[in-house]
Coordinates of C-alpha atoms in Angstrom, one line a residue:
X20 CA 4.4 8.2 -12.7
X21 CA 5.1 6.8 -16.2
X22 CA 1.7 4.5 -17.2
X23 CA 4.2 2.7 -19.6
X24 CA 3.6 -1.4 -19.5
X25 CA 7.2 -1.7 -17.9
X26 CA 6.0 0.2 -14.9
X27 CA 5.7 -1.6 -11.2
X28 CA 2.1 -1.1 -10.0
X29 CA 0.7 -1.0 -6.0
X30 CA -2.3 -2.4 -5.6
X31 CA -3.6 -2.3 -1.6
X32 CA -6.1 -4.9 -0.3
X33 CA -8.5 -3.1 1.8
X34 CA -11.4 -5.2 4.3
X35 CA -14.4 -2.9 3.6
X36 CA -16.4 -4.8 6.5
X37 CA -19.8 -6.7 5.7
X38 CA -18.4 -5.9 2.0
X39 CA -16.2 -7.9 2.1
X40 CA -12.0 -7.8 1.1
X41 CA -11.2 -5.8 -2.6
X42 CA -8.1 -4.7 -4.0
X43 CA -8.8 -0.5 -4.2
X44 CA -9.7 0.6 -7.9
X45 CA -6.4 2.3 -8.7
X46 CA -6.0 4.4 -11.9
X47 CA -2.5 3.4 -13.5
X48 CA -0.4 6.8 -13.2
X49 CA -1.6 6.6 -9.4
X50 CA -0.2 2.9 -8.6
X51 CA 3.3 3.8 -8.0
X52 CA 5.1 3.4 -4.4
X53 CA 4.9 7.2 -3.4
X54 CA 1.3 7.5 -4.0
X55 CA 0.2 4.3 -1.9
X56 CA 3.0 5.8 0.9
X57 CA 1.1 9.5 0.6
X58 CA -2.4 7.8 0.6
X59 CA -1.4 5.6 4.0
X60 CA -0.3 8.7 5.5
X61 CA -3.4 10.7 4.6
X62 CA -5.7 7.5 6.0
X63 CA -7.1 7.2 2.5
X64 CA -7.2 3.5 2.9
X65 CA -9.3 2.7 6.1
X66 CA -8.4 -0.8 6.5
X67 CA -5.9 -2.1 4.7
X68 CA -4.6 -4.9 4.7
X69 CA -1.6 -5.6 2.2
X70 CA 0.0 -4.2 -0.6
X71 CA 1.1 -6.3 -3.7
X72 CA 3.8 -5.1 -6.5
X73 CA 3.7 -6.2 -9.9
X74 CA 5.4 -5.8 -12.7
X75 CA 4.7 -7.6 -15.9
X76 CA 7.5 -6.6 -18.5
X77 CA 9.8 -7.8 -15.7
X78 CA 7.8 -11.3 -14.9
X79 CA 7.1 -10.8 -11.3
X80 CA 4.7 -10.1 -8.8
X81 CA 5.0 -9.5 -4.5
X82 CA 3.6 -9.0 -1.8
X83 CA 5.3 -5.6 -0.6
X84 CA 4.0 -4.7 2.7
X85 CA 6.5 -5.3 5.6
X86 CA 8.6 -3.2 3.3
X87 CA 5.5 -0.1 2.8
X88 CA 4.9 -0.5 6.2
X89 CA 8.8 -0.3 7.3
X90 CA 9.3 2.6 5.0
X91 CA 6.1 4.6 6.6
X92 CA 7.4 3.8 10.1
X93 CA 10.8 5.4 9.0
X94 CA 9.5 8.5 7.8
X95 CA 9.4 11.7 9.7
X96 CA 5.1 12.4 9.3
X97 CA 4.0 8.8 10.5
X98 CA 3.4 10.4 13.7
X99 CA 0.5 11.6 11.8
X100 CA -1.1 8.1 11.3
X101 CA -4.9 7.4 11.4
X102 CA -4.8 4.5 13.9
X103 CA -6.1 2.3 11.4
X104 CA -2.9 3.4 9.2
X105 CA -0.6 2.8 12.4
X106 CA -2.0 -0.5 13.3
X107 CA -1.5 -2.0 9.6
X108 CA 1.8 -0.7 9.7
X109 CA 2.8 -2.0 13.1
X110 CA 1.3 -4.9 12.4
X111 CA 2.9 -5.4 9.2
X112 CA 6.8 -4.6 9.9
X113 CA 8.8 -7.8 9.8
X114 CA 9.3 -9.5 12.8
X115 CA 5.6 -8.2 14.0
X116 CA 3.8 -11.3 14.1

């Protein structure tokens, strides 16, 4: 990924328990859409619990995580999900709640 200002950045809210809720300390040239797709799939995030876009050259910032969670559902590996992974995803998808 491009760490250029005009780049959309990720950023996933995790619940880290008695810790409280945090937003994951993300390098820039790791934020993009692919990486927080391969770290769901790998169960790097334990508990997450939504994903935010944001781009600042363009003005605009969302919350991204029916469509994360749609596009992980759609791909081939999600069978491989951590069940933390699957429930946030499940959970997530539109219509879910």
């Amino acid at each position: 990924m491009s760490t250029s200002q005009d780049a959309t950045i990720y950023l996933v809210l995790e619940d880290f328990g008695k810790f409280g809720q945090a937003y994951r300390e993300t390098d820039p040239g790791q934020a993009d859409r692919q990486m927080v797709l391969s770290n769901l799939l790998s169960g790097e995030y334990k508990r997450p619990l939504r994903i935010v876009a944001f781009n600042t050259t363009e003005g605009w910032a969302r919350d991204v995580t029916a469509e994360i969670a749609s596009e992980v559902l759609a791909r081939p590996d999600q069978d491989d999900l951590s069940p933390a992974a699957r429930a946030f995803v499940e959970g997530a998808r539109p219509g879910a709640k």
